[in-house]
Amino acid sequence: MNGETPRTELLPADALKGKRLGISVSDSPDLDRLGLTETHFRMTLGELARTVVIAGGDLYYGGHLQPEGITAFLIDELHRYGRRDRPLKVCLAWTVHRRMSAEQIAEQNEFLGLFGEIHFLAPDGKRLDGPVEGAQQEDFPAEERAAALTGLREYMTGNTSARIVVGGKRAGFEGKMPGIVEEVLLSLERRQPVYLSGGFGGVTLDIIRTLRPEFTEWLPQEAGAPEADPRLTEGLGRLNQVAVEKGWDGFTNSLSDDENRLLAASYRPSEISALVGRGLGKLLPE
């Protein structure tokens, strides 16, 4: 590496106009180990949203609408940037929006306003015209929850052209594998570029260690860590298998090996957003 830190530079206005980018993010269990805080993590998400939205791109995020969640944070960030053409697409799995009452949905639509829109999905991941009428459903079998989450991720992958990945939990997930692993897996199956920001650890770093172990030498495996969830281990194995079969590990993203290596280790919000913006700017020209 040449040791130079990328400058924080915005993409030209409308450089990403019409481009739809998936963002895969969830809390990382490694923040304490890395001496980082939730504030560092949220600042990075804010910088990434700023980079994409100011350049005219749309962000697709699959999650929930809890007041303290990432969706609410992203909407607060969008209020700062002034775009009012609904650049944030919040994709809700069947088993998420069916738990919501009509009043809750109306309240969230009002909150999103001109800054975002909700995509309500069927159990198989197809987009519905709107929320389903009738009483909310409180609970679902585990198999139905997992299938609905896979449908959500397939919908997002089919409607985006690149993916930004940060953090990710290793336990407590509902799907057949951690959500971020499945999302990256679907991207590789479609030969889409990915931007793996590994400096906050979590499943994102596990994915980098699986695909490009030389990029993760800065953080050795944690001694005495609990045994990994078998679904995580199997998911990472499948990820490696698909990368070999497709001849595509997602790192063909218009960043050099040195830049991807830096992205795999950086925890600096401005540096991360500069790298991702640089890659997207080259990959997705106006």
Short mmCIF file of C-alpha atoms in Angstrom, two decimals:
data_model
loop_
_atom_site.label_atom_id
_atom_site.label_comp_id
_atom_site.label_asym_id
_atom_site.label_seq_id
_atom_site.Cartn_x
_atom_site.Cartn_y
_atom_site.Cartn_z
CA MET A 1 0.00 0.00 0.00
CA ASN A 2 1.20 3.51 -0.66
CA GLY A 3 0.12 4.72 2.78
CA GLU A 4 -1.93 7.60 1.44
CA THR A 5 -5.34 8.21 2.96
CA PRO A 6 -8.09 8.87 0.41
CA ARG A 7 -9.46 12.37 0.58
CA THR A 8 -13.09 12.85 1.48
CA GLU A 9 -14.57 13.93 -1.80
CA LEU A 10 -18.13 13.97 -2.98
CA LEU A 11 -19.14 12.44 -6.26
CA PRO A 12 -20.31 14.91 -8.89
CA ALA A 13 -23.96 15.87 -8.66
CA ASP A 14 -26.15 13.22 -10.31
CA ALA A 15 -23.18 10.85 -10.79
CA LEU A 16 -25.35 8.05 -9.36
CA LYS A 17 -28.70 9.28 -10.64
CA GLY A 18 -30.94 6.32 -11.39
CA LYS A 19 -28.56 3.91 -9.66
CA ARG A 20 -29.93 1.68 -6.90
CA LEU A 21 -27.53 0.51 -4.22
CA GLY A 22 -28.17 -2.01 -1.46
CA ILE A 23 -26.86 -1.32 2.02
CA SER A 24 -26.32 -4.33 4.30
CA VAL A 25 -25.70 -3.23 7.85
CA SER A 26 -26.39 -4.33 11.39
CA ASP A 27 -24.74 -3.93 14.76
CA SER A 28 -21.32 -5.50 15.19
CA PRO A 29 -20.38 -7.57 18.27
CA ASP A 30 -16.74 -6.48 17.90
CA LEU A 31 -17.03 -2.76 18.72
CA ASP A 32 -15.77 -3.10 22.30
CA ARG A 33 -12.86 -5.29 21.22
CA LEU A 34 -11.87 -2.70 18.64
CA GLY A 35 -12.19 0.22 21.03
CA LEU A 36 -15.07 1.67 19.01
CA THR A 37 -18.54 2.85 19.94
CA GLU A 38 -21.98 2.88 18.43
CA THR A 39 -21.36 6.54 17.62
CA HIS A 40 -18.44 5.63 15.33
CA PHE A 41 -20.66 3.07 13.63
CA ARG A 42 -23.56 5.48 13.09
CA MET A 43 -21.24 8.23 11.84
CA THR A 44 -20.01 5.88 9.14
CA LEU A 45 -23.56 5.05 8.06
CA GLY A 46 -24.30 8.75 7.90
CA GLU A 47 -21.26 9.43 5.72
CA LEU A 48 -22.12 6.56 3.37
CA ALA A 49 -25.72 7.75 3.03
CA ARG A 50 -24.46 11.25 2.32
CA THR A 51 -22.09 10.01 -0.38
CA VAL A 52 -24.79 8.08 -2.23
CA VAL A 53 -27.74 10.42 -1.77
CA ILE A 54 -26.00 13.69 -2.65
CA ALA A 55 -24.78 12.03 -5.87
CA GLY A 56 -28.37 11.16 -6.81
CA GLY A 57 -28.39 7.45 -5.95
CA ASP A 58 -31.11 5.47 -4.18
CA LEU A 59 -30.44 3.32 -1.13
CA TYR A 60 -32.28 0.04 -0.54
CA TYR A 61 -32.33 -1.18 3.04
CA GLY A 62 -34.15 -4.20 4.43
CA GLY A 63 -34.95 -3.91 8.10
CA HIS A 64 -37.63 -2.74 10.46
CA LEU A 65 -39.16 0.57 11.49
CA GLN A 66 -38.34 0.73 15.19
CA PRO A 67 -37.75 4.28 16.49
CA GLU A 68 -34.16 3.63 17.57
CA GLY A 69 -33.24 1.47 14.58
CA ILE A 70 -31.09 2.06 11.54
CA THR A 71 -34.04 3.02 9.33
CA ALA A 72 -34.93 5.91 11.64
CA PHE A 73 -31.28 6.98 11.73
CA LEU A 74 -31.03 6.99 7.94
CA ILE A 75 -34.20 9.06 7.64
CA ASP A 76 -32.80 11.59 10.12
CA GLU A 77 -29.67 11.81 7.96
CA LEU A 78 -31.72 12.37 4.81
CA HIS A 79 -33.44 15.33 6.46
CA ARG A 80 -30.03 16.99 6.51
CA TYR A 81 -29.31 16.53 2.81
CA GLY A 82 -32.46 18.04 1.35
CA ARG A 83 -33.38 15.38 -1.21
CA ARG A 84 -37.14 14.95 -1.26
CA ASP A 85 -37.63 12.40 -4.01
CA ARG A 86 -37.74 9.43 -1.63
CA PRO A 87 -34.18 8.15 -2.12
CA LEU A 88 -34.45 5.59 0.70
CA LYS A 89 -36.37 2.41 -0.10
CA VAL A 90 -37.23 0.55 3.10
CA CYS A 91 -38.00 -3.06 2.17
CA LEU A 92 -40.10 -4.96 4.71
CA ALA A 93 -40.31 -8.73 4.78
CA TRP A 94 -43.77 -10.28 5.03
CA THR A 95 -43.20 -11.35 8.62
CA VAL A 96 -42.16 -7.81 9.58
CA HIS A 97 -44.96 -5.70 8.15
CA ARG A 98 -47.67 -8.26 9.02
CA ARG A 99 -46.81 -7.69 12.68
CA MET A 100 -47.64 -3.99 12.29
CA SER A 101 -51.07 -2.46 12.76
CA ALA A 102 -52.62 -0.17 10.16
CA GLU A 103 -52.02 2.73 12.54
CA GLN A 104 -48.33 1.89 12.90
CA ILE A 105 -47.90 1.67 9.13
CA ALA A 106 -49.67 5.00 8.59
CA GLU A 107 -47.45 6.60 11.23
CA GLN A 108 -44.28 5.28 9.58
CA ASN A 109 -45.39 6.39 6.12
CA GLU A 110 -45.89 9.87 7.53
CA PHE A 111 -42.47 9.76 9.17
CA LEU A 112 -40.79 8.75 5.92
CA GLY A 113 -42.64 11.49 4.05
CA LEU A 114 -40.74 12.69 0.98
CA PHE A 115 -37.49 11.09 2.11
CA GLY A 116 -38.34 7.42 1.67
CA GLU A 117 -40.94 4.85 0.81
CA ILE A 118 -41.85 1.42 2.11
CA HIS A 119 -41.80 -1.63 -0.15
CA PHE A 120 -44.13 -4.24 1.33
CA LEU A 121 -43.16 -7.76 0.31
CA ALA A 122 -45.09 -11.02 -0.01
CA PRO A 123 -43.83 -14.23 1.64
CA ASP A 124 -41.86 -15.08 -1.52
CA GLY A 125 -40.30 -11.62 -1.75
CA LYS A 126 -42.49 -10.21 -4.53
CA ARG A 127 -43.54 -6.60 -4.02
CA LEU A 128 -47.12 -5.99 -2.97
CA ASP A 129 -49.20 -2.97 -3.97
CA GLY A 130 -49.36 -1.98 -0.32
CA PRO A 131 -49.87 -3.36 3.17
CA VAL A 132 -52.27 -6.25 3.61
CA GLU A 133 -55.62 -5.34 5.12
CA GLY A 134 -56.87 -7.14 8.18
CA ALA A 135 -55.67 -7.85 11.69
CA GLN A 136 -51.94 -7.96 12.31
CA GLN A 137 -50.32 -11.33 12.89
CA GLU A 138 -48.32 -11.61 16.08
CA ASP A 139 -46.09 -14.60 15.40
CA PHE A 140 -44.82 -16.87 12.62
CA PRO A 141 -43.11 -20.27 12.54
CA ALA A 142 -39.33 -20.11 12.33
CA GLU A 143 -39.35 -21.62 8.84
CA GLU A 144 -41.75 -18.96 7.58
CA ARG A 145 -39.64 -16.17 9.08
CA ALA A 146 -36.49 -17.53 7.45
CA ALA A 147 -38.19 -17.93 4.06
CA ALA A 148 -39.61 -14.40 4.20
CA LEU A 149 -36.18 -12.96 4.99
CA THR A 150 -34.65 -14.83 2.05
CA GLY A 151 -37.43 -13.44 -0.16
CA LEU A 152 -36.64 -9.93 1.09
CA ARG A 153 -32.95 -10.32 0.28
CA GLU A 154 -33.67 -11.73 -3.17
CA TYR A 155 -35.93 -8.75 -3.88
CA MET A 156 -33.26 -6.28 -2.81
CA THR A 157 -30.55 -7.99 -4.83
CA GLY A 158 -32.76 -8.10 -7.90
CA ASN A 159 -33.43 -4.37 -7.65
CA THR A 160 -29.92 -3.09 -6.97
CA SER A 161 -26.63 -3.17 -8.84
CA ALA A 162 -24.03 -3.03 -6.03
CA ARG A 163 -23.92 -3.55 -2.28
CA ILE A 164 -22.30 -1.70 0.64
CA VAL A 165 -21.67 -3.91 3.70
CA VAL A 166 -20.87 -2.91 7.30
CA GLY A 167 -20.90 -4.79 10.62
CA GLY A 168 -23.25 -7.73 11.17
CA LYS A 169 -24.14 -9.91 14.12
CA ARG A 170 -23.03 -13.53 14.47
CA ALA A 171 -25.82 -14.70 16.76
CA GLY A 172 -29.49 -14.00 17.39
CA PHE A 173 -30.47 -13.94 13.72
CA GLU A 174 -33.70 -15.47 12.41
CA GLY A 175 -32.73 -16.68 8.94
CA LYS A 176 -30.96 -19.77 7.72
CA MET A 177 -27.69 -17.85 7.99
CA PRO A 178 -26.73 -14.33 9.17
CA GLY A 179 -28.52 -11.78 7.02
CA ILE A 180 -25.40 -10.07 5.77
CA VAL A 181 -23.88 -13.40 4.71
CA GLU A 182 -26.99 -14.26 2.72
CA GLU A 183 -27.11 -10.81 1.12
CA VAL A 184 -23.49 -10.99 -0.01
CA LEU A 185 -24.06 -14.55 -1.21
CA LEU A 186 -26.93 -13.38 -3.43
CA SER A 187 -24.77 -10.54 -4.76
CA LEU A 188 -22.00 -12.96 -5.71
CA GLU A 189 -24.48 -15.26 -7.43
CA ARG A 190 -25.47 -12.30 -9.62
CA ARG A 191 -21.83 -11.22 -10.05
CA GLN A 192 -22.46 -7.87 -8.43
CA PRO A 193 -19.69 -5.75 -6.92
CA VAL A 194 -19.59 -5.38 -3.15
CA TYR A 195 -17.90 -2.87 -0.87
CA LEU A 196 -16.91 -4.67 2.34
CA SER A 197 -16.15 -2.21 5.13
CA GLY A 198 -14.47 -4.45 7.71
CA GLY A 199 -13.09 -1.98 10.23
CA PHE A 200 -16.05 -2.47 12.57
CA GLY A 201 -15.60 -6.24 12.59
CA GLY A 202 -18.67 -8.43 12.77
CA VAL A 203 -19.82 -10.73 10.00
CA THR A 204 -18.46 -8.33 7.37
CA LEU A 205 -14.95 -9.07 8.58
CA ASP A 206 -15.75 -12.82 8.64
CA ILE A 207 -16.78 -12.55 4.99
CA ILE A 208 -13.57 -10.74 4.06
CA ARG A 209 -11.54 -13.34 5.98
CA THR A 210 -13.30 -16.06 3.97
CA LEU A 211 -12.80 -14.44 0.56
CA ARG A 212 -9.55 -12.48 1.01
CA PRO A 213 -7.85 -13.63 4.22
CA GLU A 214 -4.77 -11.53 3.48
CA PHE A 215 -6.92 -8.40 3.96
CA THR A 216 -7.69 -9.33 7.59
CA GLU A 217 -4.20 -9.85 8.99
CA TRP A 218 -4.63 -6.65 11.02
CA LEU A 219 -7.08 -8.42 13.38
CA PRO A 220 -6.23 -12.00 14.45
CA GLN A 221 -9.01 -14.38 15.42
CA GLU A 222 -10.12 -13.74 19.00
CA ALA A 223 -8.66 -16.26 21.44
CA GLY A 224 -11.27 -18.07 23.50
CA ALA A 225 -14.17 -16.87 21.39
CA PRO A 226 -17.30 -19.03 21.68
CA GLU A 227 -17.87 -21.63 19.00
CA ALA A 228 -19.53 -20.11 15.95
CA ASP A 229 -23.17 -20.80 15.16
CA PRO A 230 -23.17 -23.68 12.63
CA ARG A 231 -25.39 -21.61 10.35
CA LEU A 232 -22.68 -18.94 10.19
CA THR A 233 -19.99 -21.51 9.42
CA GLU A 234 -22.13 -23.15 6.74
CA GLY A 235 -23.05 -19.78 5.25
CA LEU A 236 -19.42 -18.70 4.96
CA GLY A 237 -18.57 -22.06 3.39
CA ARG A 238 -21.31 -21.59 0.84
CA LEU A 239 -20.06 -18.07 0.16
CA ASN A 240 -16.59 -19.37 -0.64
CA GLN A 241 -18.05 -22.11 -2.84
CA VAL A 242 -20.10 -19.64 -4.88
CA ALA A 243 -17.12 -17.32 -5.28
CA VAL A 244 -15.10 -20.20 -6.73
CA GLU A 245 -17.93 -21.46 -8.93
CA LYS A 246 -18.73 -18.01 -10.32
CA GLY A 247 -15.13 -16.84 -10.50
CA TRP A 248 -16.38 -13.75 -8.69
CA ASP A 249 -15.77 -12.64 -5.11
CA GLY A 250 -17.24 -9.15 -5.42
CA PHE A 251 -13.93 -7.31 -5.17
CA THR A 252 -14.08 -6.32 -8.83
CA ASN A 253 -15.61 -3.05 -7.71
CA SER A 254 -13.38 -0.43 -9.38
CA LEU A 255 -11.13 -0.21 -6.32
CA SER A 256 -7.56 -1.45 -6.39
CA ASP A 257 -6.40 -4.27 -4.12
CA ASP A 258 -4.73 -1.68 -1.90
CA GLU A 259 -7.95 0.31 -1.68
CA ASN A 260 -10.01 -2.77 -0.88
CA ARG A 261 -7.46 -3.76 1.75
CA LEU A 262 -7.79 -0.32 3.32
CA LEU A 263 -11.59 -0.55 3.20
CA ALA A 264 -11.33 -3.92 4.96
CA ALA A 265 -9.57 -2.31 7.92
CA SER A 266 -10.63 1.33 8.20
CA TYR A 267 -12.93 2.57 10.95
CA ARG A 268 -12.74 6.24 9.86
CA PRO A 269 -16.09 7.41 8.47
CA SER A 270 -14.62 9.90 6.01
CA GLU A 271 -12.08 7.38 4.73
CA ILE A 272 -14.69 4.66 4.27
CA SER A 273 -17.11 6.95 2.44
CA ALA A 274 -14.29 8.30 0.25
CA LEU A 275 -13.28 4.77 -0.78
CA VAL A 276 -16.85 3.64 -1.48
CA GLY A 277 -17.60 6.86 -3.34
CA ARG A 278 -14.47 6.47 -5.42
CA GLY A 279 -15.38 2.93 -6.38
CA LEU A 280 -18.99 3.77 -7.20
CA GLY A 281 -17.95 6.80 -9.19
CA LYS A 282 -15.75 4.67 -11.44
CA LEU A 283 -18.08 1.71 -11.52
CA LEU A 284 -21.26 3.62 -12.19
CA PRO A 285 -20.38 6.65 -14.34
CA GLU A 286 -22.95 9.30 -15.08
#
